[in-house]
mmCIF file of C-alpha atoms and ligand atoms in Angstrom:
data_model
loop_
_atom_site.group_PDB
_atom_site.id
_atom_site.type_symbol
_atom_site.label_atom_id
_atom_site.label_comp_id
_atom_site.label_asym_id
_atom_site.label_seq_id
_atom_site.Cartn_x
_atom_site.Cartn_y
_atom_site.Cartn_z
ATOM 1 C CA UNK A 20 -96.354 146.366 3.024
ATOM 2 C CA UNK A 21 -99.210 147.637 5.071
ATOM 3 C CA UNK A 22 -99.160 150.423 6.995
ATOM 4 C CA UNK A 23 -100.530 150.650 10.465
ATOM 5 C CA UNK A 24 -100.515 153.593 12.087
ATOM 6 C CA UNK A 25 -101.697 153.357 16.304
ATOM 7 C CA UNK A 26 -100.610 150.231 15.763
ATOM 8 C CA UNK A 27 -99.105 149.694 19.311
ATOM 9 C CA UNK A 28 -103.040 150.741 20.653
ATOM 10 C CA UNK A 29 -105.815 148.201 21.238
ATOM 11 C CA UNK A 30 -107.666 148.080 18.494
ATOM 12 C CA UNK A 31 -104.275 149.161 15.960
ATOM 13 C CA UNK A 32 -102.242 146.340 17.543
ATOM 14 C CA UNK A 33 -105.069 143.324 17.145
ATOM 15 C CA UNK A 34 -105.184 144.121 13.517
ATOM 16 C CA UNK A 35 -101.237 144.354 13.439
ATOM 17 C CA UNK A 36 -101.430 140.673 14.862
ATOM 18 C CA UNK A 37 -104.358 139.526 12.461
ATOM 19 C CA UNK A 38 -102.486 140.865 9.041
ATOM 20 C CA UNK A 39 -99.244 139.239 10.258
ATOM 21 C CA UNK A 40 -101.367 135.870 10.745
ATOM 22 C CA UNK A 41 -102.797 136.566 7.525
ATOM 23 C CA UNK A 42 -99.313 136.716 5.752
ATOM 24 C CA UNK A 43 -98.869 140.628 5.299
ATOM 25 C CA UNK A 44 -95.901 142.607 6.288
ATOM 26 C CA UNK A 45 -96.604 145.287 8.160
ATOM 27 C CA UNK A 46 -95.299 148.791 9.166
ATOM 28 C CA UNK A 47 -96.048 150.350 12.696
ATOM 29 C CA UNK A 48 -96.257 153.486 12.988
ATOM 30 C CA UNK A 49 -97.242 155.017 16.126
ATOM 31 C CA UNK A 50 -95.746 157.993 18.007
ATOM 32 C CA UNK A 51 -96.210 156.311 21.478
ATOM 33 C CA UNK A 52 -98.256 158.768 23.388
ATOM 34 C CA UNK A 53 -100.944 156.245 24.317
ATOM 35 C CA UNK A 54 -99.342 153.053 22.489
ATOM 36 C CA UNK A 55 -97.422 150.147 24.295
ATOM 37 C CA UNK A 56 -94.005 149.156 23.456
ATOM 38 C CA UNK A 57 -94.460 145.279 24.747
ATOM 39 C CA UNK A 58 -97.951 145.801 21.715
ATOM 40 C CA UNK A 59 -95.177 145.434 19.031
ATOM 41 C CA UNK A 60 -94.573 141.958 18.453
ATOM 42 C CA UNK A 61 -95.248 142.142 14.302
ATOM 43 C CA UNK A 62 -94.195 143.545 11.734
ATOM 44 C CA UNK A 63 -91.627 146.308 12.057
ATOM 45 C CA UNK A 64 -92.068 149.573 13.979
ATOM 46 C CA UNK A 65 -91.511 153.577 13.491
ATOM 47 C CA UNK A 66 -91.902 155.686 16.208
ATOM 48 C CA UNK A 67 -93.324 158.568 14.453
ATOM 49 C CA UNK A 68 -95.745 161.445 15.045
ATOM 50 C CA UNK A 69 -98.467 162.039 12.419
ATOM 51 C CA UNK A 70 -97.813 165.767 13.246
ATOM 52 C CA UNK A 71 -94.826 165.601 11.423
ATOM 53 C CA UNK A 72 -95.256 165.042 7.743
ATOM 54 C CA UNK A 73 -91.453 164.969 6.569
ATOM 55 C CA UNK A 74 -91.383 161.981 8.934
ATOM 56 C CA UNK A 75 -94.251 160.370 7.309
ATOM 57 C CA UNK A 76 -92.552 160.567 3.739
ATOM 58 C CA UNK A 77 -89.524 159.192 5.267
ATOM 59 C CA UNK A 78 -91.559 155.835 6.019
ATOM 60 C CA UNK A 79 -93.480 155.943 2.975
ATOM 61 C CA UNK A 80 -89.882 156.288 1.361
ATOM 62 C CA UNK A 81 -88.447 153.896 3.261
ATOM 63 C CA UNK A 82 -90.928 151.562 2.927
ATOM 64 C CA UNK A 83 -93.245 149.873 -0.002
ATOM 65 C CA UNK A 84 -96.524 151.012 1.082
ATOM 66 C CA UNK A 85 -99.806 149.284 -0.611
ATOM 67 C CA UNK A 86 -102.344 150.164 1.890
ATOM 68 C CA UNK A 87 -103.346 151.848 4.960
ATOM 69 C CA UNK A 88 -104.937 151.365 7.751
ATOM 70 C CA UNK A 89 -105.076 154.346 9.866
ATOM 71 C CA UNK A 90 -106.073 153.619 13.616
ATOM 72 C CA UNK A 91 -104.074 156.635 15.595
ATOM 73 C CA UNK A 92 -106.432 158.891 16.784
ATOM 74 C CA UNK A 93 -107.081 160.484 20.661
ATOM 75 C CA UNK A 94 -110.254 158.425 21.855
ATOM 76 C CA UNK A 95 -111.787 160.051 25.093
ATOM 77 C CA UNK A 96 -114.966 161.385 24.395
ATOM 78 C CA UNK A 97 -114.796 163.524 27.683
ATOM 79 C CA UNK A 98 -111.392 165.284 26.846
ATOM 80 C CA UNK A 99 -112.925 166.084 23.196
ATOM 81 C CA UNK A 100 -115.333 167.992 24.837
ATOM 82 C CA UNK A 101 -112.902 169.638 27.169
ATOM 83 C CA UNK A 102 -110.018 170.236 25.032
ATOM 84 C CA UNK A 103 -111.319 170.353 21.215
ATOM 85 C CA UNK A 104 -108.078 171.362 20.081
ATOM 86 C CA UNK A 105 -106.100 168.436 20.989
ATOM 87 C CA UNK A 106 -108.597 166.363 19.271
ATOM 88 C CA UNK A 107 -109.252 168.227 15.947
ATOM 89 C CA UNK A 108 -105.272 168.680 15.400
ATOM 90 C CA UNK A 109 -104.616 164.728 16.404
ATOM 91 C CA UNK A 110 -107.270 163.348 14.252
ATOM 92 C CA UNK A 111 -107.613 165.718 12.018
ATOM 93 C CA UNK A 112 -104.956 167.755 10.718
ATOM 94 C CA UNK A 113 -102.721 164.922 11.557
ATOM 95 C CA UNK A 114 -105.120 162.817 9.472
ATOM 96 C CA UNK A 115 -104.794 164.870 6.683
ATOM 97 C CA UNK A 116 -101.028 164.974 6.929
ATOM 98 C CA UNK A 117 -101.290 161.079 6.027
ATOM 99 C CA UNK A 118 -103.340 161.109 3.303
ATOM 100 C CA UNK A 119 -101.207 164.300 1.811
ATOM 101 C CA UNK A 120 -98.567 161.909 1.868
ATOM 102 C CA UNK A 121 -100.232 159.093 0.765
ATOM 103 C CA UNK A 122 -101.397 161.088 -2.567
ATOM 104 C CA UNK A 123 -97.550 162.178 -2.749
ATOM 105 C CA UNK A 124 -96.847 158.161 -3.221
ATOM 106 C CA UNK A 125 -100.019 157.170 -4.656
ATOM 107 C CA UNK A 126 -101.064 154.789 -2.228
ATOM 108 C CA UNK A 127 -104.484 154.013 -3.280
ATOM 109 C CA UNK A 128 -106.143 151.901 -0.481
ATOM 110 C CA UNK A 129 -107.359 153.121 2.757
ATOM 111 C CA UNK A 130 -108.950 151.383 5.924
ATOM 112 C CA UNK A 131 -110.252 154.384 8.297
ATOM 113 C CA UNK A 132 -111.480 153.542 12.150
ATOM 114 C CA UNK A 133 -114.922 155.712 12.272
ATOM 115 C CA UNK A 134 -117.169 155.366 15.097
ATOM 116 C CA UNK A 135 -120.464 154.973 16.035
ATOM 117 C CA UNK A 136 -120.084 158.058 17.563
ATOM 118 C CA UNK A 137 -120.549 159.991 14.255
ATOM 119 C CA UNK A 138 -124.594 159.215 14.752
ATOM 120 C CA UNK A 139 -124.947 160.874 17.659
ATOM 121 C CA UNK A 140 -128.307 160.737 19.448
ATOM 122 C CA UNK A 141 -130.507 157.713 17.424
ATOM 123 C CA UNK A 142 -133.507 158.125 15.834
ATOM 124 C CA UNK A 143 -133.762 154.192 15.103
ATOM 125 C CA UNK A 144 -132.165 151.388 16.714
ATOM 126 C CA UNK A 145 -130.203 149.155 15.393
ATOM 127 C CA UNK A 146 -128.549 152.044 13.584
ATOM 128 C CA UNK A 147 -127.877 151.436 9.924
ATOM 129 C CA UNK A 148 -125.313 153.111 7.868
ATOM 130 C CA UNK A 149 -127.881 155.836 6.381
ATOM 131 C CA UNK A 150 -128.477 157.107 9.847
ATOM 132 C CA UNK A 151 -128.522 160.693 10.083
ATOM 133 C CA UNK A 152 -124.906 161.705 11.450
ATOM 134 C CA UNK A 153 -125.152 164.463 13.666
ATOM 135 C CA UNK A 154 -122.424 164.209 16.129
ATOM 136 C CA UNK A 155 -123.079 165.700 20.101
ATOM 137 C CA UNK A 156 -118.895 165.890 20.828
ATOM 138 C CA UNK A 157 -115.567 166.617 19.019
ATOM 139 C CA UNK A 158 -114.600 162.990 18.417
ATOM 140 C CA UNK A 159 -117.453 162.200 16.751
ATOM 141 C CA UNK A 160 -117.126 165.332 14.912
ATOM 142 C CA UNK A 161 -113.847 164.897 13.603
ATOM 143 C CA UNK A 162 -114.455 161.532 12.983
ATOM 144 C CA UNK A 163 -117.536 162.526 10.609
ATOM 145 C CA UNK A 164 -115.185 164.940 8.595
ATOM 146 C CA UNK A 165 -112.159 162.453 7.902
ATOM 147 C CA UNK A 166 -115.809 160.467 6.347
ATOM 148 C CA UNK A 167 -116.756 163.532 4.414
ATOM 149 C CA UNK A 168 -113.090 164.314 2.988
ATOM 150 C CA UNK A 169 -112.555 161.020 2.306
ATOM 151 C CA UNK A 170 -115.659 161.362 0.201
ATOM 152 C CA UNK A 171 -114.145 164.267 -1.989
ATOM 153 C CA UNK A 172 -110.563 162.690 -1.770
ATOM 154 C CA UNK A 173 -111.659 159.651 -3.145
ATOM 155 C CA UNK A 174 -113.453 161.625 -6.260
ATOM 156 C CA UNK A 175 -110.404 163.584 -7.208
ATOM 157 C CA UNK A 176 -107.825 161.484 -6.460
ATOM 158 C CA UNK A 177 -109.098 158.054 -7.207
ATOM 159 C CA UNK A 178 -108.567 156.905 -3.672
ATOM 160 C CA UNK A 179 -110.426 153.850 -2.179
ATOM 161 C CA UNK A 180 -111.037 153.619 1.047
ATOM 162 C CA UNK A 181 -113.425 151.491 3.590
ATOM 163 C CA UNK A 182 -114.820 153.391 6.733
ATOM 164 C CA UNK A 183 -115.507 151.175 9.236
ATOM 165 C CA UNK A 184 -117.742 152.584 12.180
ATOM 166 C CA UNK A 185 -116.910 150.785 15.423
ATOM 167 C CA UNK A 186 -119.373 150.456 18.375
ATOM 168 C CA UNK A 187 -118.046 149.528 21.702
ATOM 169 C CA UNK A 188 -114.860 147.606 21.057
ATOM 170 C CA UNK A 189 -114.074 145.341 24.218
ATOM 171 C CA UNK A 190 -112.720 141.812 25.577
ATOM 172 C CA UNK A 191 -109.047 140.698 24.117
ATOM 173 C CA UNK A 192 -106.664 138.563 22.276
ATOM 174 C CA UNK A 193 -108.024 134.928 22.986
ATOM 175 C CA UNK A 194 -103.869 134.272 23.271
ATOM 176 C CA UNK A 195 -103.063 137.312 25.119
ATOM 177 C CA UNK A 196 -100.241 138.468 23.120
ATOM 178 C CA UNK A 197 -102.124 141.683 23.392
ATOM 179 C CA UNK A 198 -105.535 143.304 25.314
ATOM 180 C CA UNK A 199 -106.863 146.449 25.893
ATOM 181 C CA UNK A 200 -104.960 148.580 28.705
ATOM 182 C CA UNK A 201 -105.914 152.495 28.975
ATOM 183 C CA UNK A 202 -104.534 155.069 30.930
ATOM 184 C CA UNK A 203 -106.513 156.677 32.081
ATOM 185 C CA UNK A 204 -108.964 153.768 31.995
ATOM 186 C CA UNK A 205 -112.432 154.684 31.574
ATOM 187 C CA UNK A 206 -113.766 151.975 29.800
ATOM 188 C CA UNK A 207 -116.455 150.075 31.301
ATOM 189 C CA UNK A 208 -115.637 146.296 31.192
ATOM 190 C CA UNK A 209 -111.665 147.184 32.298
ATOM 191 C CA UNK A 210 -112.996 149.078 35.083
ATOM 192 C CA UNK A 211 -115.632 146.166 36.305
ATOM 193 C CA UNK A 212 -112.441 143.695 35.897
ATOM 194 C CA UNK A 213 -110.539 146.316 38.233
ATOM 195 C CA UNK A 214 -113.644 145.879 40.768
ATOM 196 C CA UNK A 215 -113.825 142.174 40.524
ATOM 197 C CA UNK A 216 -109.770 141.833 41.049
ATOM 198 C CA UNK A 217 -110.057 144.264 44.250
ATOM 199 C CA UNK A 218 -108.272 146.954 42.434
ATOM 200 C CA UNK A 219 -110.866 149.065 42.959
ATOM 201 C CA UNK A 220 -113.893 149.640 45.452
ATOM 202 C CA UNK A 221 -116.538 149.633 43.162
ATOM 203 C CA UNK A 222 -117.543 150.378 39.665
ATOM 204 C CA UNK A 223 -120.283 153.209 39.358
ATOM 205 C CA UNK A 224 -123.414 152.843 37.190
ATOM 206 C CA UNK A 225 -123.543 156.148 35.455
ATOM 207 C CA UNK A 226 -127.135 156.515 35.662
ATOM 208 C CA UNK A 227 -130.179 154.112 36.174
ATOM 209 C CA UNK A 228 -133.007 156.539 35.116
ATOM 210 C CA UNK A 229 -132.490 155.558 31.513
ATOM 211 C CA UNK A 230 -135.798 154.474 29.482
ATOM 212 C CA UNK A 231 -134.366 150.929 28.905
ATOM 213 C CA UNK A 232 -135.860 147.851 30.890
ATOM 214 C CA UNK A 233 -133.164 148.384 33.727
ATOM 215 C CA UNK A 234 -132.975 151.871 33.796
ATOM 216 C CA UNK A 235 -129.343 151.648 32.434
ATOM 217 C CA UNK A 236 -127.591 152.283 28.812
ATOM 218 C CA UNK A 237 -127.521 149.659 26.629
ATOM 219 C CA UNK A 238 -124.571 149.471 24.395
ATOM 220 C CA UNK A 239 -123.085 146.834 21.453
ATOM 221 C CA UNK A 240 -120.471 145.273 22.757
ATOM 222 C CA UNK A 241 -118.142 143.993 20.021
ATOM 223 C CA UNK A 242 -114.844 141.794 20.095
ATOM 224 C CA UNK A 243 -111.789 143.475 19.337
ATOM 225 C CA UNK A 244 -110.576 140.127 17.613
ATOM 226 C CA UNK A 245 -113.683 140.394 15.278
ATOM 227 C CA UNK A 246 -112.832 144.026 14.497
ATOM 228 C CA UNK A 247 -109.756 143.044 13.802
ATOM 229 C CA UNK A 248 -110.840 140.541 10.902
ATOM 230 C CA UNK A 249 -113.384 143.395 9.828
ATOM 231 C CA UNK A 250 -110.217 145.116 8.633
ATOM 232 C CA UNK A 251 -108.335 142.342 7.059
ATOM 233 C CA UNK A 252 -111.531 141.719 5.141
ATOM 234 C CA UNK A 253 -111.700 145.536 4.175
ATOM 235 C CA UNK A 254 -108.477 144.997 2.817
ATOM 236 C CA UNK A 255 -109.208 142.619 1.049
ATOM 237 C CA UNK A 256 -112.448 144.030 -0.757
ATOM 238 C CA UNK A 257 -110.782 146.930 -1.691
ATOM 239 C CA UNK A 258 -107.465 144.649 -2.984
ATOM 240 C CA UNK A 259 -110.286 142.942 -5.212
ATOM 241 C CA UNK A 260 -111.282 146.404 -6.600
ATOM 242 C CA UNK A 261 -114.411 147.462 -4.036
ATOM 243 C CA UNK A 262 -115.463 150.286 -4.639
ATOM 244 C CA UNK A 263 -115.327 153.019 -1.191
ATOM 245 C CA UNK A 264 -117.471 151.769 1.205
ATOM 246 C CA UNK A 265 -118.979 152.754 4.971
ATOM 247 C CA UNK A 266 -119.737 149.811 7.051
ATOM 248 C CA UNK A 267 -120.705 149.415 10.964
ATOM 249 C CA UNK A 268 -118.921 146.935 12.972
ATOM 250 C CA UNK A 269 -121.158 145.830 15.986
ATOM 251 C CA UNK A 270 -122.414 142.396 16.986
ATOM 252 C CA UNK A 271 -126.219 143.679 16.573
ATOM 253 C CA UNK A 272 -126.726 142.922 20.674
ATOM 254 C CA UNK A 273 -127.230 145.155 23.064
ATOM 255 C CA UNK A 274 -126.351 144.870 27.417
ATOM 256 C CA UNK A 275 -127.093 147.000 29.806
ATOM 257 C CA UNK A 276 -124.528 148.298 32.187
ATOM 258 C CA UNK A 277 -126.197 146.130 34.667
ATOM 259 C CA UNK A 278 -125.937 142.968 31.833
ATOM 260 C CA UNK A 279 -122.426 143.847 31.842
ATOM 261 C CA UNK A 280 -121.489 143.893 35.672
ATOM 262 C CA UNK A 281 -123.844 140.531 36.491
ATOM 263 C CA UNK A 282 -122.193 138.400 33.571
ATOM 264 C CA UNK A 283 -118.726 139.597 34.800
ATOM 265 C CA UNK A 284 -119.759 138.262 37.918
ATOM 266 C CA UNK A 285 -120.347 134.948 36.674
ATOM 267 C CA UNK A 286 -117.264 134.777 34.260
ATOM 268 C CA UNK A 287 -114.520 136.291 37.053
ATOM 269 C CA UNK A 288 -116.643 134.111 39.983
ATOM 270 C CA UNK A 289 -115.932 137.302 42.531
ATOM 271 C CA UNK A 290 -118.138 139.887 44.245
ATOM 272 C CA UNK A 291 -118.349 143.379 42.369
ATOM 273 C CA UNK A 292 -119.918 146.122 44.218
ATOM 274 C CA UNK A 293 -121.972 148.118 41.936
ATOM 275 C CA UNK A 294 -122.765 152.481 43.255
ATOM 276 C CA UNK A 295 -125.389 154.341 41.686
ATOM 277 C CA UNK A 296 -124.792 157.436 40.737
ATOM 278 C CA UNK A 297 -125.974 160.109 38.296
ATOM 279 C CA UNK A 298 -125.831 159.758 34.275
ATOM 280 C CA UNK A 299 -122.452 160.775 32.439
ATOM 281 C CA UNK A 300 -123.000 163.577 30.336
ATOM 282 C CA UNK A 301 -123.506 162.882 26.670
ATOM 283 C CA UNK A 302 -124.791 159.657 26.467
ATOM 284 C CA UNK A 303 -127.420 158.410 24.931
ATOM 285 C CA UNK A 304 -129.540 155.900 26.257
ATOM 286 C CA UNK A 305 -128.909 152.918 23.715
ATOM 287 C CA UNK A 306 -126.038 152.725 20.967
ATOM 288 C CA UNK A 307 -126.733 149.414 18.828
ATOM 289 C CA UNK A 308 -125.509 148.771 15.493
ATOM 290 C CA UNK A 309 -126.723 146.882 12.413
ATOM 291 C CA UNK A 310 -123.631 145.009 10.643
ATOM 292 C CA UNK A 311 -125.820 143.616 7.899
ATOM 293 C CA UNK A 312 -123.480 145.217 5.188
ATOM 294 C CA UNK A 313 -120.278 144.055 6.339
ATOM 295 C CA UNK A 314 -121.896 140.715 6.811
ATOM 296 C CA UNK A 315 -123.071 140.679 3.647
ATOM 297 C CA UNK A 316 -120.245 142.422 1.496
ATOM 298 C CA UNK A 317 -117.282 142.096 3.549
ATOM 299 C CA UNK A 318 -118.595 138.199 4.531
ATOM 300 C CA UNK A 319 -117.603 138.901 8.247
ATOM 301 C CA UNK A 320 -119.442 137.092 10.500
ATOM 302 C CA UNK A 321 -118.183 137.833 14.442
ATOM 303 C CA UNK A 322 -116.752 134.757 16.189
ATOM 304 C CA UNK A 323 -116.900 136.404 19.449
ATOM 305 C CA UNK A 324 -120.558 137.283 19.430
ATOM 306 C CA UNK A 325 -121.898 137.127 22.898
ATOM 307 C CA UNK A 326 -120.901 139.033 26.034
ATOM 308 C CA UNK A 327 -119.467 135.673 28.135
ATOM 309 C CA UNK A 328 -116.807 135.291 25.027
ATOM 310 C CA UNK A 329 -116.230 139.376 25.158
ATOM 311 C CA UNK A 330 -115.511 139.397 29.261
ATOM 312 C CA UNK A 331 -113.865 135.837 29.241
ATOM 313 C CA UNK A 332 -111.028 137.048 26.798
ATOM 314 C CA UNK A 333 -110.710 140.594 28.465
ATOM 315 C CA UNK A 334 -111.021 138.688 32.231
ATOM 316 C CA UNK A 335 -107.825 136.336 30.233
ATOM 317 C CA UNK A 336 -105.897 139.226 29.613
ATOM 318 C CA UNK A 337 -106.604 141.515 32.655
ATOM 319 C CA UNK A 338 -105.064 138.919 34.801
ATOM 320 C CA UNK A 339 -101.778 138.468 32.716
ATOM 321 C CA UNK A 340 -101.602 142.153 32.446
ATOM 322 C CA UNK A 341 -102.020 142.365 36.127
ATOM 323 C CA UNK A 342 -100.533 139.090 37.435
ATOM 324 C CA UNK A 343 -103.616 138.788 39.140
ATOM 325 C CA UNK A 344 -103.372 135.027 40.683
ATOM 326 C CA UNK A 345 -107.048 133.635 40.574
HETATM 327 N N1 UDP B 425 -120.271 153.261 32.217
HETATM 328 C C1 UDP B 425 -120.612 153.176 33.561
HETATM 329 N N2 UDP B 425 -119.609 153.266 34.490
HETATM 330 C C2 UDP B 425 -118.293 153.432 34.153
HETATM 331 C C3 UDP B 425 -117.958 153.496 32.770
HETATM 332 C C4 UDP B 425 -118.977 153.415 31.837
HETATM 333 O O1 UDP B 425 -121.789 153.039 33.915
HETATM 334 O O2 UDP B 425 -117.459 153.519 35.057
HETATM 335 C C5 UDP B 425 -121.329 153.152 31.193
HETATM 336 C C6 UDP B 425 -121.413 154.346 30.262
HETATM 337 O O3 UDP B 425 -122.299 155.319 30.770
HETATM 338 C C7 UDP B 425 -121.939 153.698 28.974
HETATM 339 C C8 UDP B 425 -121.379 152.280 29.028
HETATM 340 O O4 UDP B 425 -121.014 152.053 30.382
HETATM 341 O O5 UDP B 425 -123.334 153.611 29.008
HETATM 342 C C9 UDP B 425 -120.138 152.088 28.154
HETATM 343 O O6 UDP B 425 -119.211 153.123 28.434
HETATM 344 P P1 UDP B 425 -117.737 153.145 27.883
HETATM 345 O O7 UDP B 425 -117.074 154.362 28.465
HETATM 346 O O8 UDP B 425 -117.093 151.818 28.116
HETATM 347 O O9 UDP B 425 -117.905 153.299 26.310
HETATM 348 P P2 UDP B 425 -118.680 154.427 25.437
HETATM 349 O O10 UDP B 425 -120.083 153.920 25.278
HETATM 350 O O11 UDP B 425 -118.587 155.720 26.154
HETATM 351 O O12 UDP B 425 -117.938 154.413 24.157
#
């Protein structure tokens, strides 16, 4: 069986789906503090917290485990800066508790969600995998050092794993079994959907002073259904005996915050009211990825490649999730 841990989160529970459509059992594993209970329609579920590593060998006991994919983490760039702690002892410490235990079993195969965030400010765009990774906040941070001990780990302890580096994961399950719901929502596309359903005023443009050809950040937009399929295929390379690997996982585009809010016009056919205001603190002006080496060793090739696709799926989903009648 495969282990998913954050597996009732957005990204955790569209790969949950995609294994079970793929034919592998899965295990759950999520210890609910962000997850969704009505997320867990595969597979079966433990509600377990990765702080607690008796409880993780009771799984791993419980359970055949082959592989892992290990999506739980805290994800608010913002908090990480405020509240380091939380952050390092979550996805950290509690990272390490998982692959103690997985050494304990000798489970051998490891998918880990990095991020793009693990560059930090780019020197080159589209960023390739050898980029220089000097993170600017504690999510990135801790993100780069589950990379680096996964480095040594996999030396000593002939572990193989695949980090994949996500850029901005957005839109939804094209059959909206599942989507992307935050709380607190800060995500960008959710919180234009919010606008364009009346659920609130406006969305704000965190800064327009940017040297792009708007003025605002440009970002890589990628499907959460095509991340998804990155991992299955992952799995698969290291199932075939791939050897550990670090690949990015964005769709190569770039869109402006502007982009964003005008084709969300088109695709929800309402009015959003877009306020300027000053930039957000800590980004940088243009995030885009190259996928060239998961395209070309993985053999992924994104279905949902272009922003009409991303906001049509999440627009989909936002309205069942809402029981928004339009
Ligand atoms: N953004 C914005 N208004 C919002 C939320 C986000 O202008 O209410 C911008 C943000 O500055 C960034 C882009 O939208 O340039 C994507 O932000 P998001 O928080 O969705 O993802 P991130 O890039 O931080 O991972």
């Amino acid at each position: 069986m495969i282990l998913v841990t954050g597996g009732a989160g957005y990204i955790g529970s569209h790969a949950n789906k995609e294994l079970n459509l793929a034919g592998y059992e899965t295990v759950v594993l999520d210890n609910m503090s962000y997850g969704h209970q009505d997320f867990l329609k595969w597979g079966v579920f433990e509600e377990v917290d990765l702080g607690d590593t008796e409880a993780i060998r009771d799984v791993f006991r419980k359970y055949e485990i082959e592989a892992v994919m290990h999506f739980a983490a805290f994800t608010y760039v913002g908090e990480s800066v405020e509240d380091p702690q939380k952050y390092y002892l979550n996805n950290l410490r509690n990272t390490l508790n998982l692959f103690q235990v997985m050494n304990e079993f000798e489970v051998k195969k490891l998918v880990f969600s990095s991020t793009c965030a693990t560059y930090g400010n780019p020197q080159k765009i589209p960023l390739t995998e050898d980029h220089p990774q000097n993170p600017i906040n504690p999510y990135g941070q801790g993100k780069l050092m589950v990379e680096k001990i996964l480095k040594d780990y996999s030396q000593a302890y002939d572990l193989r794993y695949v980090s994949l580096r996500y850029f901005n994961a957005a839109g939804a399950d094209p059959e909206q079994d599942v989507g992307e719901r935050h709380d607190p929502e800060t995500h960008l596309i959710p919180l234009i959907l919010d606008a364009a359903a009346g659920k609130r005023e406006d969305i704000k443009i965190f800064g327009t002073d940017y040297p792009t050809p708007d003025g605002t950040c440009i970002r890589d937009y990628i499907h959460v259904t095509d991340l998804a399929d990155a991992h299955i295929k992952a799995l698969k390379y290291l199932e075939t005996g791939g050897k550990s690997e670090v690949f990015n996982l964005g769709n190569g585009n770039g869109f402006s915050v502007r982009e964003v809010i005008e084709e969300a016009k088109k695709v929800t056919g309402n009015q959003i009211k877009a306020t300027e205001i000053e930039r957000r603190p800590g980004d940088p002006p243009i995030l885009v990825g190259s996928s060239k080496k998961a395209r070309e060793i993985l053999k992924w090739q994104p279905k949902y490649d272009d922003l009409t696709k991303i906001i049509t799926t999440a627009w989909e989903w936002y309205k069942k999730d809402n029981e928004v009648g339009m």
